[in-house]
PDB file of C-alpha atoms in Angstrom:
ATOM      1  CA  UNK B 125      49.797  45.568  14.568  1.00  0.00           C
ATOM      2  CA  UNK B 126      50.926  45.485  10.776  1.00  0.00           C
ATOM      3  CA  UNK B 127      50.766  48.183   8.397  1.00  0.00           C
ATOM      4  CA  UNK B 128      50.821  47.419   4.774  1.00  0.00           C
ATOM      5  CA  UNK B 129      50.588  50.042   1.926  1.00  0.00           C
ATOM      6  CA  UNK B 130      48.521  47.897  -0.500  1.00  0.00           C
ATOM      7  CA  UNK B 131      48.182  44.462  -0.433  1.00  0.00           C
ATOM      8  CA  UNK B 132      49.173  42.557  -3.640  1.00  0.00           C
ATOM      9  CA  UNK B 133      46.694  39.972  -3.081  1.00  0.00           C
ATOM     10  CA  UNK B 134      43.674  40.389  -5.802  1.00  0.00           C
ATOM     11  CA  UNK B 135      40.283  38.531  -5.950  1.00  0.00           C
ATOM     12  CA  UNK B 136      41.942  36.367  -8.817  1.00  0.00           C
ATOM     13  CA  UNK B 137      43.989  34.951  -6.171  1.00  0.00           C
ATOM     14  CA  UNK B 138      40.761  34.350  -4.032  1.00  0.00           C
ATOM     15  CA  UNK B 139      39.185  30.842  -5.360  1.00  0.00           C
ATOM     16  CA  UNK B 140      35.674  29.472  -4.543  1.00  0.00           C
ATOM     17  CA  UNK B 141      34.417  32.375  -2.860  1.00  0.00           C
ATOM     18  CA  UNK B 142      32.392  33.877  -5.824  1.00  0.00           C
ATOM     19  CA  UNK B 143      29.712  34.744  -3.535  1.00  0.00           C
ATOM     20  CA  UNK B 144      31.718  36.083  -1.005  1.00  0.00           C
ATOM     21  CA  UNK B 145      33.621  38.222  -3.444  1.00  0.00           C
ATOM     22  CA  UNK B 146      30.803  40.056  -4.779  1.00  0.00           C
ATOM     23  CA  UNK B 147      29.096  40.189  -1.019  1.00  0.00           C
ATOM     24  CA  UNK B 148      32.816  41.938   0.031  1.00  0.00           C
ATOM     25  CA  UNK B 149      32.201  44.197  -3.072  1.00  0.00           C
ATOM     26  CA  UNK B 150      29.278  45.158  -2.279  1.00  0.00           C
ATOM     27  CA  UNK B 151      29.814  45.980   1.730  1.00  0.00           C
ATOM     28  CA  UNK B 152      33.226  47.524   1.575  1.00  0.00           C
ATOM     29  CA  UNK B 153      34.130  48.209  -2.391  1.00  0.00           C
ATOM     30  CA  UNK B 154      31.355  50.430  -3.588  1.00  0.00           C
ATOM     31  CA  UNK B 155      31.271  52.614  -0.767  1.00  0.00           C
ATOM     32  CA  UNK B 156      35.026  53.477  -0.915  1.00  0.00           C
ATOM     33  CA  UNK B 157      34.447  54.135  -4.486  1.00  0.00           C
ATOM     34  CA  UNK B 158      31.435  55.309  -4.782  1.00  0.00           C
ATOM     35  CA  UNK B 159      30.400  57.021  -1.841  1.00  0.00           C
ATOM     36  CA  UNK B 160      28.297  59.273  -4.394  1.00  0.00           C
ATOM     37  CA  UNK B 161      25.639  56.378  -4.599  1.00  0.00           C
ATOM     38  CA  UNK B 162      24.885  56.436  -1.168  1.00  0.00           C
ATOM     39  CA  UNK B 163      24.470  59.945  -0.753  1.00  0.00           C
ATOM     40  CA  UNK B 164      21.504  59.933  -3.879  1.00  0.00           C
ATOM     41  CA  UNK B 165      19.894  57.016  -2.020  1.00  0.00           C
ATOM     42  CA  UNK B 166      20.291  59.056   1.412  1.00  0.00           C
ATOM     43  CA  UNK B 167      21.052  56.035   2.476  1.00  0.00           C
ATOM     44  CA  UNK B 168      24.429  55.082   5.413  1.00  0.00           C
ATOM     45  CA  UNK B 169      27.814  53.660   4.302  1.00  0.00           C
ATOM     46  CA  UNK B 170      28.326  50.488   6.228  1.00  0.00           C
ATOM     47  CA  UNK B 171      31.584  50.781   8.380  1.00  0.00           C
ATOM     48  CA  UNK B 172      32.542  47.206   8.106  1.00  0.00           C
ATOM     49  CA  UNK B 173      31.494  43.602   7.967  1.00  0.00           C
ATOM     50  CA  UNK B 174      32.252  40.565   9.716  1.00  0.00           C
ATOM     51  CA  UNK B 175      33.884  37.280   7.794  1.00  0.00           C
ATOM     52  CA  UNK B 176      33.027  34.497  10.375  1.00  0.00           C
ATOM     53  CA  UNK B 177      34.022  30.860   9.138  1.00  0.00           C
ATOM     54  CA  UNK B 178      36.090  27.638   9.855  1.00  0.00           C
ATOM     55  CA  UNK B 179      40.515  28.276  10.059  1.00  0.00           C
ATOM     56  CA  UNK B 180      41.929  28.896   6.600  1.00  0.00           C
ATOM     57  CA  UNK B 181      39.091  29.178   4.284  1.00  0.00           C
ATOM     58  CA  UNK B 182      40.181  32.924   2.695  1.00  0.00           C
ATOM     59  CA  UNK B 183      39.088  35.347   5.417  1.00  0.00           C
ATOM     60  CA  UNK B 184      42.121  37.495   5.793  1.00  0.00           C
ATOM     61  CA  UNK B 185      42.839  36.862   1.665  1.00  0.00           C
ATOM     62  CA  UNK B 186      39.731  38.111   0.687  1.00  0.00           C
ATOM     63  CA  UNK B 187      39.986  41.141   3.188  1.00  0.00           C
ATOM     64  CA  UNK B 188      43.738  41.928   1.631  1.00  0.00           C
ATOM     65  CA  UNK B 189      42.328  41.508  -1.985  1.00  0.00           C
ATOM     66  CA  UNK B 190      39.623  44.160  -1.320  1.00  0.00           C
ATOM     67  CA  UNK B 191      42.141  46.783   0.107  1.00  0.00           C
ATOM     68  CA  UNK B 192      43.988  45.808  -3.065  1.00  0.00           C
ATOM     69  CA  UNK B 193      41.132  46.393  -5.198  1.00  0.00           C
ATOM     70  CA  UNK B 194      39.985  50.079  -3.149  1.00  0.00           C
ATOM     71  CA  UNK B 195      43.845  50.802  -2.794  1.00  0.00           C
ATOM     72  CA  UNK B 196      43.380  51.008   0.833  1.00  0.00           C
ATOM     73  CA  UNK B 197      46.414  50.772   3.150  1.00  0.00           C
ATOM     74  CA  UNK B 198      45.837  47.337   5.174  1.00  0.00           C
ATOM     75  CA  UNK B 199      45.963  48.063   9.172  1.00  0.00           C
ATOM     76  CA  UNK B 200      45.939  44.452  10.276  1.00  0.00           C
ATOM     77  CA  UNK B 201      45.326  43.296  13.851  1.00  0.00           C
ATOM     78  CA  UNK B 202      44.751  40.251  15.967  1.00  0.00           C
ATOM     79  CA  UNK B 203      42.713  40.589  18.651  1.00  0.00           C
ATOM     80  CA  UNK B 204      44.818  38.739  20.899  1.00  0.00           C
ATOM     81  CA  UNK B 205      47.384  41.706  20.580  1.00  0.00           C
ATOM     82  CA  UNK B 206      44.809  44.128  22.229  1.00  0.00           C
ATOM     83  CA  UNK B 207      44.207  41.458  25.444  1.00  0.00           C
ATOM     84  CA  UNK B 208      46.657  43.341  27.731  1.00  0.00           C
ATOM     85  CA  UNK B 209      47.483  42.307  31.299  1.00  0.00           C
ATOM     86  CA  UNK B 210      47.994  46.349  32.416  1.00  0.00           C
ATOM     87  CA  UNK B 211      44.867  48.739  32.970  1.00  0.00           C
ATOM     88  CA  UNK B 212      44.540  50.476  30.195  1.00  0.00           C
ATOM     89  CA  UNK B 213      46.468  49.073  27.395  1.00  0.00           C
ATOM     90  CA  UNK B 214      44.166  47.184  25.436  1.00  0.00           C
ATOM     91  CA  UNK B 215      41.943  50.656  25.304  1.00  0.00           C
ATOM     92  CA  UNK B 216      45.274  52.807  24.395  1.00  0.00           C
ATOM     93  CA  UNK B 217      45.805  50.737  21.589  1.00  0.00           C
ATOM     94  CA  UNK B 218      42.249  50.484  20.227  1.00  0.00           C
ATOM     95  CA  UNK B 219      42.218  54.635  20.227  1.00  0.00           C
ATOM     96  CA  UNK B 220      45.944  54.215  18.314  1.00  0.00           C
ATOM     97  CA  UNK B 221      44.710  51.850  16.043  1.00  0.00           C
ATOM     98  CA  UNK B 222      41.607  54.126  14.786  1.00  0.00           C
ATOM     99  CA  UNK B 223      44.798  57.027  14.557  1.00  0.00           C
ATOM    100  CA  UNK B 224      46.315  55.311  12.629  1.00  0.00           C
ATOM    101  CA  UNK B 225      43.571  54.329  10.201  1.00  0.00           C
ATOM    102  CA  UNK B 226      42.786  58.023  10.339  1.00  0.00           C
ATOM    103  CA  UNK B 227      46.362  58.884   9.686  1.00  0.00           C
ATOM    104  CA  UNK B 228      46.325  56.408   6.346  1.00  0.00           C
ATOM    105  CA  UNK B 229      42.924  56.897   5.054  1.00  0.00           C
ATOM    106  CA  UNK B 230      42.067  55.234   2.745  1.00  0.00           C
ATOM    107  CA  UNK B 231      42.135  51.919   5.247  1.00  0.00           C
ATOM    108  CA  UNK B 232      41.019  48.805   6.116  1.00  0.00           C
ATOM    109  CA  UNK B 233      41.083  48.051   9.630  1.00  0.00           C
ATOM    110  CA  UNK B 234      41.471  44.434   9.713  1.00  0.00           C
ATOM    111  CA  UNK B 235      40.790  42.869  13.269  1.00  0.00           C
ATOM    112  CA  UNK B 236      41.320  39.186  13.303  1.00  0.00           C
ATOM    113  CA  UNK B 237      40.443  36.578  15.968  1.00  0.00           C
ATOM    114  CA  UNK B 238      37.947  39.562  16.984  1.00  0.00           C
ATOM    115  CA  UNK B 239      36.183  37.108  19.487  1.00  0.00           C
ATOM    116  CA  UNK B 240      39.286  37.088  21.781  1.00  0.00           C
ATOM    117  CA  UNK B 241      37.881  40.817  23.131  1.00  0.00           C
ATOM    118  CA  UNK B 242      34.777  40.535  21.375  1.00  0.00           C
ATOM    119  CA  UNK B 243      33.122  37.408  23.465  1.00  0.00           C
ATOM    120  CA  UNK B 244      30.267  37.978  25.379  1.00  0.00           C
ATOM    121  CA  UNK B 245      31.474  34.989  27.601  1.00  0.00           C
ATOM    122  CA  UNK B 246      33.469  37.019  30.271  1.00  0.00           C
ATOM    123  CA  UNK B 247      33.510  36.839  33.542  1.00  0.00           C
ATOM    124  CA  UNK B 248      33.514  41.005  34.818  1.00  0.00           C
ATOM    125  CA  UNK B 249      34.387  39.700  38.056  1.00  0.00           C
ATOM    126  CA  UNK B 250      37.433  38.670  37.369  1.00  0.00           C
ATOM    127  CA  UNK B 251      40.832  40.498  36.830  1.00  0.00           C
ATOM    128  CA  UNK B 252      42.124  39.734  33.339  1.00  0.00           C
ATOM    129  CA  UNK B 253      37.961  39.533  31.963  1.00  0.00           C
ATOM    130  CA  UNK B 254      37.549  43.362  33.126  1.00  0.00           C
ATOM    131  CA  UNK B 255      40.685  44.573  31.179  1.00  0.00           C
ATOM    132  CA  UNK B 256      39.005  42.619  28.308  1.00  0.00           C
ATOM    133  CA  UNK B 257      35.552  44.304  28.565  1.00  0.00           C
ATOM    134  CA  UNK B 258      37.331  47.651  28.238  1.00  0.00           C
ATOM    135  CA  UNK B 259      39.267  47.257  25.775  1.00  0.00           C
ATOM    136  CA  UNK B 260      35.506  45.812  23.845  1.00  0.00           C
ATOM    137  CA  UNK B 261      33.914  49.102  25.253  1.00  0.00           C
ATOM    138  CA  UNK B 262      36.347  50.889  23.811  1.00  0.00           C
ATOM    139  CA  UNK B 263      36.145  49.599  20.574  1.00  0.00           C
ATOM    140  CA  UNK B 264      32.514  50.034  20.742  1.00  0.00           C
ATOM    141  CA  UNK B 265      33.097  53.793  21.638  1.00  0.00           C
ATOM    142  CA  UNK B 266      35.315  54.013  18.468  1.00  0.00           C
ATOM    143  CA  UNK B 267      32.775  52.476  16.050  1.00  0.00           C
ATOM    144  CA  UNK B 268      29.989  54.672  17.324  1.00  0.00           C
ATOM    145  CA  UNK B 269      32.969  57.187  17.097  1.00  0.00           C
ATOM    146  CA  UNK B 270      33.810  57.782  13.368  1.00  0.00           C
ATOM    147  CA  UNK B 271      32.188  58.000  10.066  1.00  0.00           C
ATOM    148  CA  UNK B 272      32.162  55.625   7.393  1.00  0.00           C
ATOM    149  CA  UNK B 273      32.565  59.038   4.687  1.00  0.00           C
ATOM    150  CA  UNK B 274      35.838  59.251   6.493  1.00  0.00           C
ATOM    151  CA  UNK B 275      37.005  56.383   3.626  1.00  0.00           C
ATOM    152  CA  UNK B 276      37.626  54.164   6.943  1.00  0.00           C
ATOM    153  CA  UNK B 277      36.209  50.687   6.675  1.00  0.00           C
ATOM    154  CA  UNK B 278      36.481  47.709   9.207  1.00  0.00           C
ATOM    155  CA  UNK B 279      36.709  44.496   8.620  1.00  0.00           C
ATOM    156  CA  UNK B 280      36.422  41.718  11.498  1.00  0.00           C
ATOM    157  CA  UNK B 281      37.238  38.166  11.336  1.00  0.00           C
ATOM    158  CA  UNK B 282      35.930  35.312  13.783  1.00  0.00           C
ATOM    159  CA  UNK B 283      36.289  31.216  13.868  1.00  0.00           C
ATOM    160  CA  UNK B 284      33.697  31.578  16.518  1.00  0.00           C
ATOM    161  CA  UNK B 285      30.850  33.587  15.811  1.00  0.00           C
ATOM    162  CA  UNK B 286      28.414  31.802  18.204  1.00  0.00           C
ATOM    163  CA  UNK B 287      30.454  33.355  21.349  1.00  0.00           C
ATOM    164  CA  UNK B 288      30.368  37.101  20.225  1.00  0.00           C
ATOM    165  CA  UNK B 289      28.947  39.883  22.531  1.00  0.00           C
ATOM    166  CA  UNK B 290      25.885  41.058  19.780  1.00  0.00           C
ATOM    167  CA  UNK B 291      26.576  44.614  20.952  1.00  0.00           C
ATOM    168  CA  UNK B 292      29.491  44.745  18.757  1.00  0.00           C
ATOM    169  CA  UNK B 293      26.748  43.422  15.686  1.00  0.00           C
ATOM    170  CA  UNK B 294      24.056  46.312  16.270  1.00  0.00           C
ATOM    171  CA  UNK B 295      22.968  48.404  13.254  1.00  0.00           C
ATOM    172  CA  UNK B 296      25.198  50.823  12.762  1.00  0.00           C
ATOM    173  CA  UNK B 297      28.464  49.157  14.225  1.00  0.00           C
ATOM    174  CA  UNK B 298      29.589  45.586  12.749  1.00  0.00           C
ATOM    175  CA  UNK B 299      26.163  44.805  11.291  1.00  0.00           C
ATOM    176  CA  UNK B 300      27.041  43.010   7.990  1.00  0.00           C
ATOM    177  CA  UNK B 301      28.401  39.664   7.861  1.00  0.00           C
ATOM    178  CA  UNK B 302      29.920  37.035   5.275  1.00  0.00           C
ATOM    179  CA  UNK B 303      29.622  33.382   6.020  1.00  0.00           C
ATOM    180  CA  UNK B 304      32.644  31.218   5.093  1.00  0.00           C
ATOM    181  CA  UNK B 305      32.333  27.739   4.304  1.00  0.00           C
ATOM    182  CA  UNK B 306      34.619  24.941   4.157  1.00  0.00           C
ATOM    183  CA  UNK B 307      35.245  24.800   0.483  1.00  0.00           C
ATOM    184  CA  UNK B 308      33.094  22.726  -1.604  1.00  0.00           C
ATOM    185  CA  UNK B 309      34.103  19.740  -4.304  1.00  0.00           C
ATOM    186  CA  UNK B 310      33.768  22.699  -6.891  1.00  0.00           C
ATOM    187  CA  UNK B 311      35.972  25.395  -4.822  1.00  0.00           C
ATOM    188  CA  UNK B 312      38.661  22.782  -3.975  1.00  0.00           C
ATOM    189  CA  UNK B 313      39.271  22.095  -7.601  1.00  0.00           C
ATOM    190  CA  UNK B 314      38.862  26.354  -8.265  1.00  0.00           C
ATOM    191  CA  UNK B 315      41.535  26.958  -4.997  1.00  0.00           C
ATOM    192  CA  UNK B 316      43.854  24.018  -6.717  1.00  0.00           C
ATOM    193  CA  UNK B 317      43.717  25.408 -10.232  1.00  0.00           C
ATOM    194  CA  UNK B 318      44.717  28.947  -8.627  1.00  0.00           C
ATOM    195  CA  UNK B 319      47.862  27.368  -6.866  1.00  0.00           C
ATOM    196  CA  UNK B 320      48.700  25.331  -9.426  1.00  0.00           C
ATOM    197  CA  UNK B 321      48.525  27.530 -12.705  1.00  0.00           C
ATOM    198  CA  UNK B 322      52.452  28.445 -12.698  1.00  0.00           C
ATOM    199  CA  UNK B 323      53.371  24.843 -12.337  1.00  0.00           C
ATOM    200  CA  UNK B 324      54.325  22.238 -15.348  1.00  0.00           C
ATOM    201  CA  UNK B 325      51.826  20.106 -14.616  1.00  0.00           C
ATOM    202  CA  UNK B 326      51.864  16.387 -16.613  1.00  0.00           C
ATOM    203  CA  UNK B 327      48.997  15.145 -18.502  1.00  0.00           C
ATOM    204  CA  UNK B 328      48.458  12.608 -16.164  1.00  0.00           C
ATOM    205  CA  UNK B 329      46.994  14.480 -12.936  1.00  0.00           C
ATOM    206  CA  UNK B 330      44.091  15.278 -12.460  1.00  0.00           C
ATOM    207  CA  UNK B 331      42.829  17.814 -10.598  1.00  0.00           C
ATOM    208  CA  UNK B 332      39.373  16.891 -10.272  1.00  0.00           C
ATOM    209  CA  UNK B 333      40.458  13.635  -8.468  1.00  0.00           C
ATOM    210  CA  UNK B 334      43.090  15.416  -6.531  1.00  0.00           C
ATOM    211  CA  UNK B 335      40.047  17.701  -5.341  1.00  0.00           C
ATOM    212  CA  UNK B 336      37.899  14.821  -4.208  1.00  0.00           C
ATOM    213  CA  UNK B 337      41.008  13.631  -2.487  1.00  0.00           C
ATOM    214  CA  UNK B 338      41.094  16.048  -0.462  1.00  0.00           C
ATOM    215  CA  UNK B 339      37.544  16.188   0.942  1.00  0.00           C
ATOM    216  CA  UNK B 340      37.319  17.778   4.589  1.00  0.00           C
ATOM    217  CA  UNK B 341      40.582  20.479   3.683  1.00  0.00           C
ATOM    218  CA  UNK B 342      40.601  24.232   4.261  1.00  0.00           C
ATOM    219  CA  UNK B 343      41.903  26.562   1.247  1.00  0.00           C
ATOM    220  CA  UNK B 344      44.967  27.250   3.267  1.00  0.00           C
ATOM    221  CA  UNK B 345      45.781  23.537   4.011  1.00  0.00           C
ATOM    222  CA  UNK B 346      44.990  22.848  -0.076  1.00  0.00           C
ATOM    223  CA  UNK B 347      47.467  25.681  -0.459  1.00  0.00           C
ATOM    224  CA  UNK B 348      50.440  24.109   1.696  1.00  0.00           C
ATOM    225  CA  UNK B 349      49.582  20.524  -0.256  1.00  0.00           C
ATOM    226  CA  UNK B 350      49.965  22.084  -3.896  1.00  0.00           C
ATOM    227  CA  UNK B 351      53.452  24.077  -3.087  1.00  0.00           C
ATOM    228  CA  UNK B 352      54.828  21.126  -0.580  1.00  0.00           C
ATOM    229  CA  UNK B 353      53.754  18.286  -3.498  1.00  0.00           C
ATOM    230  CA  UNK B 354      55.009  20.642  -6.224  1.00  0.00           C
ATOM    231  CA  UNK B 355      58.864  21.223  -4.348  1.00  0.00           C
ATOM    232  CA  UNK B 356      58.932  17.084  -4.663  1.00  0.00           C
ATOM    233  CA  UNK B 357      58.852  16.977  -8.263  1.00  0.00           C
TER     234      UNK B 357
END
């Protein structure tokens, strides 16, 4: 469990996710801002959103650049911390977690790999599965627990969303979501220009090329390429 102030990350660091941006704007940015707007409607805040795509396409970045943007401090998470082999654990640290977002507010709870308690393929019966479900219940209880006018947003993140128990996506819990793709021709070249901009580049590369070259990568492996190429010249 990781604590950060306010990320330095910003949505100018965030490239071919346009859509996403202003979808993450929407969901979590407005209300912390203007909570004001909902109230007029009379319509609920939504407490969080779920970013569900492929490894390394901008999940956790674009969930740092919007605490950046609502300077909210960043509680991040991995849901594989909270899968505790004593009775009990994985619940006590759910409650502490929601403390400590409480403690902070503004925050963004950021829980990734959410599908490692969040899976609605477990086995009750068994040992290990039955520490899982209650640490899940728990988390349940906490969403149905607190308000989203308490300037308390969540933010989940999942490579599998096909596996996760739908109780944790009812209205009124985790009931937005934000599909990630594997970047296109047109985001590679964006995500490459972004990595690339503080670099002496030569006339003679191309980015567009380089882009097409690297059909099939994630934003985080196009990352890695630019800085590992760039330390050989």
């Amino acid at each position: 469990m990781m604590v950060e102030k306010v990320p330095d990350s910003t949505y100018d660091n965030v490239g071919g996710l346009q859509k996403q941006i202003q979808e993450i704007k929407e969901v979590i940015e407005l209300p912390i801002k203007h909570p004001e707007l909902f109230e007029t409607l009379g319509i609920s805040q939504p407490k969080g959103v779920l970013l569900h795509g492929p490894p390394g396409t901008g999940k956790t970045l674009l969930a740092r650049a919007v605490a950046h943007h609502t300077d909210c401090h960043f509680i991040r998470v991995s849901g594989s911390e909270l899968v505790q082999k004593f009775i009990g654990e994985g619940s006590r640290m759910v409650r502490e977690l929601f403390i400590l977002a409480r403690t902070h507010a503004p925050s963004i709870i950021f829980m990734d790999e959410i599908d490692s308690i969040g899976s609605s393929r477990i086995d009750n019966n068994a040992s290990g599965d039955s520490e899982v479900q209650r640490t899940m219940l728990e988390l349940l209880n906490q969403l149905d627990g607190f308000e989203p006018t308490q300037n308390i947003k969540v933010i989940m993140a999942t490579n599998r969303i096909d596996i996760l128990d739908p109780a944790l996506l009812r209205p009124g819990r985790i009931d937005r979501k934000i599909e990630f793709p594997a970047p296109s021709a047109e985001a590679r070249l964006d995500i490459l220009k972004i990595h690339s901009r503080r670099m002496n580049l030569t006339r003679s590369i191309n980015l567009q090329k380089v882009s097409e070259a690297l059909h099939g990568a994630s934003g985080a492996e196009i990352k890695v390429y630019v800085f590992t190429t760039g330390r050989l010249y």
